[in-house]
């Protein structure tokens, strides 16, 4: 990866210094270097407005303002209906008389402004129907303030606006035919009265039929009535806020369903959960055959340029023009149809309530925009001239000839970091002989380091990778905006970079299913983790993905703190969203093991084999939340430095990581583990065996390369994001994209300023081996918690000794729930702590419990 030669910290300090320098006057031309470093050529008003509207403070302020405005409009309208006749003359003369005199004569409760606004809406327009307008404004303000809809806003607005117009017409007709003096026209408004005057002169009494037909027309389309056979309005799919508002029991009631209308219901259009977000996500996609995680297709060899030589050996440049950022279309080994759930498959639940949509937990969430990433338009492309290609070809050929090796042809593929020379050896040449000449070829080419692939899998050629003198920097924006990534249907798509053939490589972390990363200091490992996290944040909704970030170095992942209430998961008693303390790391890993066991229990009860099948059933409302079922998001564990954890914790870290790697793939928990030192005492055989996907940046020795990849080659990389990916026994050379610290900060700020959950995703509680057992003597049963009796009854009824159960049902904090569990243990109601297992409940029924509680009270 063509990163700057200085460290990321130096780059940040340099940018800070540049920002502090006085700016030149407008119109002053910049030099090339300054222009290439320019991040924003002009202020983006669209992005600024998006940030303002997604800022929780702005949303809250505007919501409260709208509710106050609605209350004021309601007061003004009601006052005008009572005192309008007295205020009409005052409003008419308001601009011709002094303000003090007009205000003193006004009888409206909100003064002259209230009288004027009410005069327009009530007298000139809708009459009493104008009262619908404050209701609409109040519903909009309520949604912005509290985050959910008191009534479905879209349908309510439509109904209220129609009611305002129709009531004005109906009352206008009544005033026209009954009140010759027209003194009551304030109740119908100008729209209703003037329209009726025109219609009455045309149709006479037929005017009433026209008004009645308008009501009939609206009811037919608003309630989607397709016949006059006593329609069942409960069948109409409510809005998304109605589907998710209320308790779970209401969601899963069968309801009153008219079986006579079932045929007509089947013919109706199936209600679906619409998507309000920038990036659509499929509800379900069946697993594909094999483990094809590639989302690129190598290009067909274009018309080659052939450099003829007298010896008859030809050099073919395969993709001389293939240095653009345009990716090829995605193609999988086996076409996998998109899963489309049938809304009517589970009786009437989906027909009445619609498909469950987990994204409605945060309905106003906006995905990060592409403008948050730097557009390196002036970035230098990888340039390899014809002279350089010819010279390298001649040097390779002469080196091989000196050792008695003849070749038939050479083909060159120009990539962002290296150029691949594919040679076809003459008959009778031993491949091992060419492989042994790696250092000699590197010496003659004066290259930083070459890598020989002998033979290339499925190609019938031998590859020699030679670093380019002028490397290309692959920007994060160029790969995020590509069609390959944007149109990816993977469950957890991560963009890893560009291949030698300039194809953008996107992998599915869910199919890897875990990733082991290694690389020496300063070779791009931390940037690679940032690229992986950025890919997931750009593609997934917070309800679909949770991140557990472990950073023993305490400085690499701190930028993601702002995502706490959106994407991060942590222990209930943890104050920091990024785990840095070794002891908390061990507790977090063991907590993930408990989460894994709990999820497997849910899958067992649901009769599912993996997370995708389980969530598909939950989306189709086949699983009852009252039985503990819920929508399960993916959980990705990121460990930035495994070597430090292994040195300080050893087996305490190795065992839960190995257990998660072995079992967690089916229930949506995936691991990304990185280390600087890929030695055998860090990447043990137990861990390595369960990480089939491995990624290596440049390492210091061939031994380290074999430890991480099971083969050499990583020691020959050129650094700065140059990496090898081993997946399914295939090794691919990639150039990792570059994402700067400033870009990460802007992305996290954009997401963090939006409305999020109340807290981070809570992992199950875990207490170490000394978990409260040594404190039993300190528990004073004479000073019991006021909720001790209620907690005891809860534990006995559910026969589950769990702190999380007390937290959830009694709505208590973690510390108080833990003290209650300690008191219950001291009272011999629950058993001692047993690691990841739930505590045993020693009391079998409520009658026995009540006797124990009486004894504790001394009765």
PDB file of N, CA, C and O in Angstrom, residues 571-621:
ATOM      1  N   UNK A 571     -19.351  -5.446  28.545  1.00  0.00           N
ATOM      2  CA  UNK A 571     -19.919  -6.032  29.754  1.00  0.00           C
ATOM      3  C   UNK A 571     -20.825  -5.025  30.455  1.00  0.00           C
ATOM      4  O   UNK A 571     -20.600  -3.812  30.365  1.00  0.00           O
ATOM      5  N   UNK A 572     -21.824  -5.482  31.185  1.00  0.00           N
ATOM      6  CA  UNK A 572     -22.765  -4.539  31.821  1.00  0.00           C
ATOM      7  C   UNK A 572     -22.094  -3.591  32.797  1.00  0.00           C
ATOM      8  O   UNK A 572     -22.540  -2.453  32.948  1.00  0.00           O
ATOM      9  N   UNK A 573     -21.054  -4.035  33.508  1.00  0.00           N
ATOM     10  CA  UNK A 573     -20.429  -3.188  34.515  1.00  0.00           C
ATOM     11  C   UNK A 573     -19.222  -2.448  33.979  1.00  0.00           C
ATOM     12  O   UNK A 573     -18.495  -1.818  34.745  1.00  0.00           O
ATOM     13  N   UNK A 574     -18.966  -2.505  32.681  1.00  0.00           N
ATOM     14  CA  UNK A 574     -17.794  -1.853  32.099  1.00  0.00           C
ATOM     15  C   UNK A 574     -18.100  -0.395  31.794  1.00  0.00           C
ATOM     16  O   UNK A 574     -19.143  -0.072  31.231  1.00  0.00           O
ATOM     17  N   UNK A 575     -17.187   0.482  32.179  1.00  0.00           N
ATOM     18  CA  UNK A 575     -17.373   1.908  31.932  1.00  0.00           C
ATOM     19  C   UNK A 575     -16.837   2.313  30.563  1.00  0.00           C
ATOM     20  O   UNK A 575     -17.383   3.190  29.918  1.00  0.00           O
ATOM     21  N   UNK A 576     -15.735   1.693  30.125  1.00  0.00           N
ATOM     22  CA  UNK A 576     -15.130   2.040  28.852  1.00  0.00           C
ATOM     23  C   UNK A 576     -15.622   1.086  27.761  1.00  0.00           C
ATOM     24  O   UNK A 576     -15.623  -0.125  27.948  1.00  0.00           O
ATOM     25  N   UNK A 577     -16.030   1.623  26.609  1.00  0.00           N
ATOM     26  CA  UNK A 577     -16.506   0.736  25.533  1.00  0.00           C
ATOM     27  C   UNK A 577     -15.389  -0.046  24.857  1.00  0.00           C
ATOM     28  O   UNK A 577     -15.633  -1.110  24.295  1.00  0.00           O
ATOM     29  N   UNK A 578     -14.161   0.468  24.895  1.00  0.00           N
ATOM     30  CA  UNK A 578     -13.010  -0.226  24.320  1.00  0.00           C
ATOM     31  C   UNK A 578     -12.295  -0.953  25.456  1.00  0.00           C
ATOM     32  O   UNK A 578     -11.880  -0.325  26.439  1.00  0.00           O
ATOM     33  N   UNK A 579     -12.133  -2.274  25.343  1.00  0.00           N
ATOM     34  CA  UNK A 579     -11.547  -3.060  26.428  1.00  0.00           C
ATOM     35  C   UNK A 579     -10.035  -2.996  26.323  1.00  0.00           C
ATOM     36  O   UNK A 579      -9.461  -3.387  25.294  1.00  0.00           O
ATOM     37  N   UNK A 580      -9.386  -2.499  27.374  1.00  0.00           N
ATOM     38  CA  UNK A 580      -7.929  -2.372  27.391  1.00  0.00           C
ATOM     39  C   UNK A 580      -7.287  -3.138  28.539  1.00  0.00           C
ATOM     40  O   UNK A 580      -6.137  -3.556  28.423  1.00  0.00           O
ATOM     41  N   UNK A 581      -7.995  -3.304  29.646  1.00  0.00           N
ATOM     42  CA  UNK A 581      -7.438  -4.012  30.791  1.00  0.00           C
ATOM     43  C   UNK A 581      -7.463  -5.522  30.547  1.00  0.00           C
ATOM     44  O   UNK A 581      -8.466  -6.065  30.083  1.00  0.00           O
ATOM     45  N   UNK A 582      -6.363  -6.192  30.890  1.00  0.00           N
ATOM     46  CA  UNK A 582      -6.244  -7.624  30.608  1.00  0.00           C
ATOM     47  C   UNK A 582      -7.310  -8.430  31.332  1.00  0.00           C
ATOM     48  O   UNK A 582      -7.897  -9.370  30.775  1.00  0.00           O
ATOM     49  N   UNK A 583      -7.590  -8.090  32.591  1.00  0.00           N
ATOM     50  CA  UNK A 583      -8.591  -8.832  33.346  1.00  0.00           C
ATOM     51  C   UNK A 583      -9.967  -8.693  32.706  1.00  0.00           C
ATOM     52  O   UNK A 583     -10.728  -9.672  32.608  1.00  0.00           O
ATOM     53  N   UNK A 584     -10.293  -7.490  32.229  1.00  0.00           N
ATOM     54  CA  UNK A 584     -11.581  -7.290  31.576  1.00  0.00           C
ATOM     55  C   UNK A 584     -11.625  -7.993  30.222  1.00  0.00           C
ATOM     56  O   UNK A 584     -12.698  -8.404  29.770  1.00  0.00           O
ATOM     57  N   UNK A 585     -10.448  -8.140  29.587  1.00  0.00           N
ATOM     58  CA  UNK A 585     -10.405  -8.884  28.334  1.00  0.00           C
ATOM     59  C   UNK A 585     -10.800 -10.333  28.575  1.00  0.00           C
ATOM     60  O   UNK A 585     -11.596 -10.926  27.838  1.00  0.00           O
ATOM     61  N   UNK A 586     -10.240 -10.940  29.635  1.00  0.00           N
ATOM     62  CA  UNK A 586     -10.570 -12.326  29.964  1.00  0.00           C
ATOM     63  C   UNK A 586     -12.053 -12.461  30.273  1.00  0.00           C
ATOM     64  O   UNK A 586     -12.723 -13.398  29.802  1.00  0.00           O
ATOM     65  N   UNK A 587     -12.587 -11.530  31.063  1.00  0.00           N
ATOM     66  CA  UNK A 587     -14.026 -11.585  31.382  1.00  0.00           C
ATOM     67  C   UNK A 587     -14.883 -11.404  30.133  1.00  0.00           C
ATOM     68  O   UNK A 587     -15.927 -12.046  29.992  1.00  0.00           O
ATOM     69  N   UNK A 588     -14.432 -10.534  29.220  1.00  0.00           N
ATOM     70  CA  UNK A 588     -15.203 -10.305  27.995  1.00  0.00           C
ATOM     71  C   UNK A 588     -15.204 -11.543  27.106  1.00  0.00           C
ATOM     72  O   UNK A 588     -16.239 -11.915  26.541  1.00  0.00           O
ATOM     73  N   UNK A 589     -14.053 -12.198  26.974  1.00  0.00           N
ATOM     74  CA  UNK A 589     -13.985 -13.410  26.165  1.00  0.00           C
ATOM     75  C   UNK A 589     -14.875 -14.506  26.746  1.00  0.00           C
ATOM     76  O   UNK A 589     -15.577 -15.211  26.016  1.00  0.00           O
ATOM     77  N   UNK A 590     -14.851 -14.657  28.058  1.00  0.00           N
ATOM     78  CA  UNK A 590     -15.715 -15.652  28.687  1.00  0.00           C
ATOM     79  C   UNK A 590     -17.190 -15.259  28.582  1.00  0.00           C
ATOM     80  O   UNK A 590     -18.063 -16.126  28.468  1.00  0.00           O
ATOM     81  N   UNK A 591     -17.454 -13.946  28.603  1.00  0.00           N
ATOM     82  CA  UNK A 591     -18.832 -13.489  28.416  1.00  0.00           C
ATOM     83  C   UNK A 591     -19.327 -13.815  27.011  1.00  0.00           C
ATOM     84  O   UNK A 591     -20.491 -14.195  26.825  1.00  0.00           O
ATOM     85  N   UNK A 592     -18.440 -13.697  26.022  1.00  0.00           N
ATOM     86  CA  UNK A 592     -18.821 -14.072  24.661  1.00  0.00           C
ATOM     87  C   UNK A 592     -19.103 -15.573  24.565  1.00  0.00           C
ATOM     88  O   UNK A 592     -19.970 -16.000  23.800  1.00  0.00           O
ATOM     89  N   UNK A 593     -18.361 -16.357  25.344  1.00  0.00           N
ATOM     90  CA  UNK A 593     -18.654 -17.798  25.371  1.00  0.00           C
ATOM     91  C   UNK A 593     -20.052 -18.060  25.940  1.00  0.00           C
ATOM     92  O   UNK A 593     -20.779 -18.938  25.462  1.00  0.00           O
ATOM     93  N   UNK A 594     -20.438 -17.293  26.971  1.00  0.00           N
ATOM     94  CA  UNK A 594     -21.793 -17.438  27.522  1.00  0.00           C
ATOM     95  C   UNK A 594     -22.822 -17.010  26.485  1.00  0.00           C
ATOM     96  O   UNK A 594     -23.853 -17.664  26.304  1.00  0.00           O
ATOM     97  N   UNK A 595     -22.553 -15.907  25.798  1.00  0.00           N
ATOM     98  CA  UNK A 595     -23.451 -15.451  24.732  1.00  0.00           C
ATOM     99  C   UNK A 595     -23.580 -16.521  23.648  1.00  0.00           C
ATOM    100  O   UNK A 595     -24.683 -16.760  23.125  1.00  0.00           O
ATOM    101  N   UNK A 596     -22.461 -17.160  23.335  1.00  0.00           N
ATOM    102  CA  UNK A 596     -22.496 -18.237  22.337  1.00  0.00           C
ATOM    103  C   UNK A 596     -23.392 -19.385  22.805  1.00  0.00           C
ATOM    104  O   UNK A 596     -24.229 -19.890  22.040  1.00  0.00           O
ATOM    105  N   UNK A 597     -23.225 -19.794  24.063  1.00  0.00           N
ATOM    106  CA  UNK A 597     -24.054 -20.885  24.594  1.00  0.00           C
ATOM    107  C   UNK A 597     -25.531 -20.497  24.611  1.00  0.00           C
ATOM    108  O   UNK A 597     -26.408 -21.316  24.276  1.00  0.00           O
ATOM    109  N   UNK A 598     -25.811 -19.256  25.007  1.00  0.00           N
ATOM    110  CA  UNK A 598     -27.213 -18.802  25.034  1.00  0.00           C
ATOM    111  C   UNK A 598     -27.825 -18.808  23.630  1.00  0.00           C
ATOM    112  O   UNK A 598     -28.985 -19.187  23.439  1.00  0.00           O
ATOM    113  N   UNK A 599     -27.042 -18.395  22.650  1.00  0.00           N
ATOM    114  CA  UNK A 599     -27.558 -18.373  21.281  1.00  0.00           C
ATOM    115  C   UNK A 599     -27.796 -19.787  20.759  1.00  0.00           C
ATOM    116  O   UNK A 599     -28.774 -20.031  20.035  1.00  0.00           O
ATOM    117  N   UNK A 600     -26.906 -20.697  21.096  1.00  0.00           N
ATOM    118  CA  UNK A 600     -27.121 -22.079  20.668  1.00  0.00           C
ATOM    119  C   UNK A 600     -28.396 -22.654  21.294  1.00  0.00           C
ATOM    120  O   UNK A 600     -29.107 -23.446  20.666  1.00  0.00           O
ATOM    121  N   UNK A 601     -28.685 -22.269  22.523  1.00  0.00           N
ATOM    122  CA  UNK A 601     -29.933 -22.713  23.147  1.00  0.00           C
ATOM    123  C   UNK A 601     -31.152 -22.161  22.406  1.00  0.00           C
ATOM    124  O   UNK A 601     -32.161 -22.852  22.224  1.00  0.00           O
ATOM    125  N   UNK A 602     -31.043 -20.900  21.978  1.00  0.00           N
ATOM    126  CA  UNK A 602     -32.144 -20.315  21.209  1.00  0.00           C
ATOM    127  C   UNK A 602     -32.308 -21.031  19.871  1.00  0.00           C
ATOM    128  O   UNK A 602     -33.432 -21.292  19.423  1.00  0.00           O
ATOM    129  N   UNK A 603     -31.190 -21.335  19.214  1.00  0.00           N
ATOM    130  CA  UNK A 603     -31.263 -22.048  17.941  1.00  0.00           C
ATOM    131  C   UNK A 603     -31.858 -23.441  18.127  1.00  0.00           C
ATOM    132  O   UNK A 603     -32.624 -23.929  17.284  1.00  0.00           O
ATOM    133  N   UNK A 604     -31.498 -24.087  19.247  1.00  0.00           N
ATOM    134  CA  UNK A 604     -32.043 -25.420  19.530  1.00  0.00           C
ATOM    135  C   UNK A 604     -33.554 -25.354  19.717  1.00  0.00           C
ATOM    136  O   UNK A 604     -34.306 -26.184  19.168  1.00  0.00           O
ATOM    137  N   UNK A 605     -34.019 -24.372  20.486  1.00  0.00           N
ATOM    138  CA  UNK A 605     -35.464 -24.232  20.703  1.00  0.00           C
ATOM    139  C   UNK A 605     -36.202 -23.894  19.408  1.00  0.00           C
ATOM    140  O   UNK A 605     -37.362 -24.282  19.222  1.00  0.00           O
ATOM    141  N   UNK A 606     -35.540 -23.130  18.530  1.00  0.00           N
ATOM    142  CA  UNK A 606     -36.190 -22.706  17.285  1.00  0.00           C
ATOM    143  C   UNK A 606     -36.071 -23.750  16.176  1.00  0.00           C
ATOM    144  O   UNK A 606     -36.710 -23.597  15.131  1.00  0.00           O
ATOM    145  N   UNK A 607     -35.249 -24.770  16.389  1.00  0.00           N
ATOM    146  CA  UNK A 607     -35.064 -25.780  15.351  1.00  0.00           C
ATOM    147  C   UNK A 607     -34.290 -25.270  14.163  1.00  0.00           C
ATOM    148  O   UNK A 607     -34.585 -25.640  13.018  1.00  0.00           O
ATOM    149  N   UNK A 608     -33.275 -24.439  14.407  1.00  0.00           N
ATOM    150  CA  UNK A 608     -32.468 -23.850  13.336  1.00  0.00           C
ATOM    151  C   UNK A 608     -31.019 -24.311  13.473  1.00  0.00           C
ATOM    152  O   UNK A 608     -30.560 -24.641  14.566  1.00  0.00           O
ATOM    153  N   UNK A 609     -30.298 -24.272  12.361  1.00  0.00           N
ATOM    154  CA  UNK A 609     -28.908 -24.699  12.369  1.00  0.00           C
ATOM    155  C   UNK A 609     -27.924 -23.548  12.418  1.00  0.00           C
ATOM    156  O   UNK A 609     -26.769 -23.736  12.792  1.00  0.00           O
ATOM    157  N   UNK A 610     -28.320 -22.365  12.018  1.00  0.00           N
ATOM    158  CA  UNK A 610     -27.404 -21.232  12.016  1.00  0.00           C
ATOM    159  C   UNK A 610     -28.181 -19.941  12.230  1.00  0.00           C
ATOM    160  O   UNK A 610     -29.416 -19.935  12.289  1.00  0.00           O
ATOM    161  N   UNK A 611     -27.418 -18.858  12.339  1.00  0.00           N
ATOM    162  CA  UNK A 611     -28.007 -17.554  12.654  1.00  0.00           C
ATOM    163  C   UNK A 611     -28.953 -17.077  11.554  1.00  0.00           C
ATOM    164  O   UNK A 611     -29.995 -16.487  11.844  1.00  0.00           O
ATOM    165  N   UNK A 612     -28.614 -17.320  10.299  1.00  0.00           N
ATOM    166  CA  UNK A 612     -29.441 -16.823   9.202  1.00  0.00           C
ATOM    167  C   UNK A 612     -30.820 -17.479   9.210  1.00  0.00           C
ATOM    168  O   UNK A 612     -31.833 -16.804   9.015  1.00  0.00           O
ATOM    169  N   UNK A 613     -30.870 -18.773   9.459  1.00  0.00           N
ATOM    170  CA  UNK A 613     -32.162 -19.447   9.529  1.00  0.00           C
ATOM    171  C   UNK A 613     -32.973 -18.945  10.720  1.00  0.00           C
ATOM    172  O   UNK A 613     -34.190 -18.746  10.616  1.00  0.00           O
ATOM    173  N   UNK A 614     -32.285 -18.721  11.838  1.00  0.00           N
ATOM    174  CA  UNK A 614     -32.991 -18.253  13.043  1.00  0.00           C
ATOM    175  C   UNK A 614     -33.589 -16.858  12.814  1.00  0.00           C
ATOM    176  O   UNK A 614     -34.765 -16.616  13.097  1.00  0.00           O
ATOM    177  N   UNK A 615     -32.779 -15.929  12.302  1.00  0.00           N
ATOM    178  CA  UNK A 615     -33.281 -14.572  12.073  1.00  0.00           C
ATOM    179  C   UNK A 615     -34.373 -14.552  11.007  1.00  0.00           C
ATOM    180  O   UNK A 615     -35.295 -13.725  11.067  1.00  0.00           O
ATOM    181  N   UNK A 616     -34.277 -15.451  10.027  1.00  0.00           N
ATOM    182  CA  UNK A 616     -35.344 -15.511   9.013  1.00  0.00           C
ATOM    183  C   UNK A 616     -36.665 -15.919   9.645  1.00  0.00           C
ATOM    184  O   UNK A 616     -37.725 -15.379   9.307  1.00  0.00           O
ATOM    185  N   UNK A 617     -36.619 -16.874  10.571  1.00  0.00           N
ATOM    186  CA  UNK A 617     -37.844 -17.262  11.271  1.00  0.00           C
ATOM    187  C   UNK A 617     -38.373 -16.115  12.124  1.00  0.00           C
ATOM    188  O   UNK A 617     -39.586 -15.878  12.195  1.00  0.00           O
ATOM    189  N   UNK A 618     -37.469 -15.397  12.783  1.00  0.00           N
ATOM    190  CA  UNK A 618     -37.923 -14.299  13.640  1.00  0.00           C
ATOM    191  C   UNK A 618     -38.522 -13.175  12.794  1.00  0.00           C
ATOM    192  O   UNK A 618     -39.521 -12.561  13.180  1.00  0.00           O
ATOM    193  N   UNK A 619     -37.931 -12.898  11.637  1.00  0.00           N
ATOM    194  CA  UNK A 619     -38.463 -11.859  10.753  1.00  0.00           C
ATOM    195  C   UNK A 619     -39.866 -12.224  10.285  1.00  0.00           C
ATOM    196  O   UNK A 619     -40.740 -11.358  10.157  1.00  0.00           O
ATOM    197  N   UNK A 620     -40.113 -13.505  10.069  1.00  0.00           N
ATOM    198  CA  UNK A 620     -41.441 -13.954   9.643  1.00  0.00           C
ATOM    199  C   UNK A 620     -42.364 -14.223  10.825  1.00  0.00           C
ATOM    200  O   UNK A 620     -43.428 -14.819  10.657  1.00  0.00           O
ATOM    201  N   UNK A 621     -41.932 -13.799  12.028  1.00  0.00           N
ATOM    202  CA  UNK A 621     -42.752 -13.850  13.245  1.00  0.00           C
ATOM    203  C   UNK A 621     -43.184 -15.276  13.598  1.00  0.00           C
ATOM    204  O   UNK A 621     -44.319 -15.517  13.988  1.00  0.00           O
TER     205      UNK A 621
END
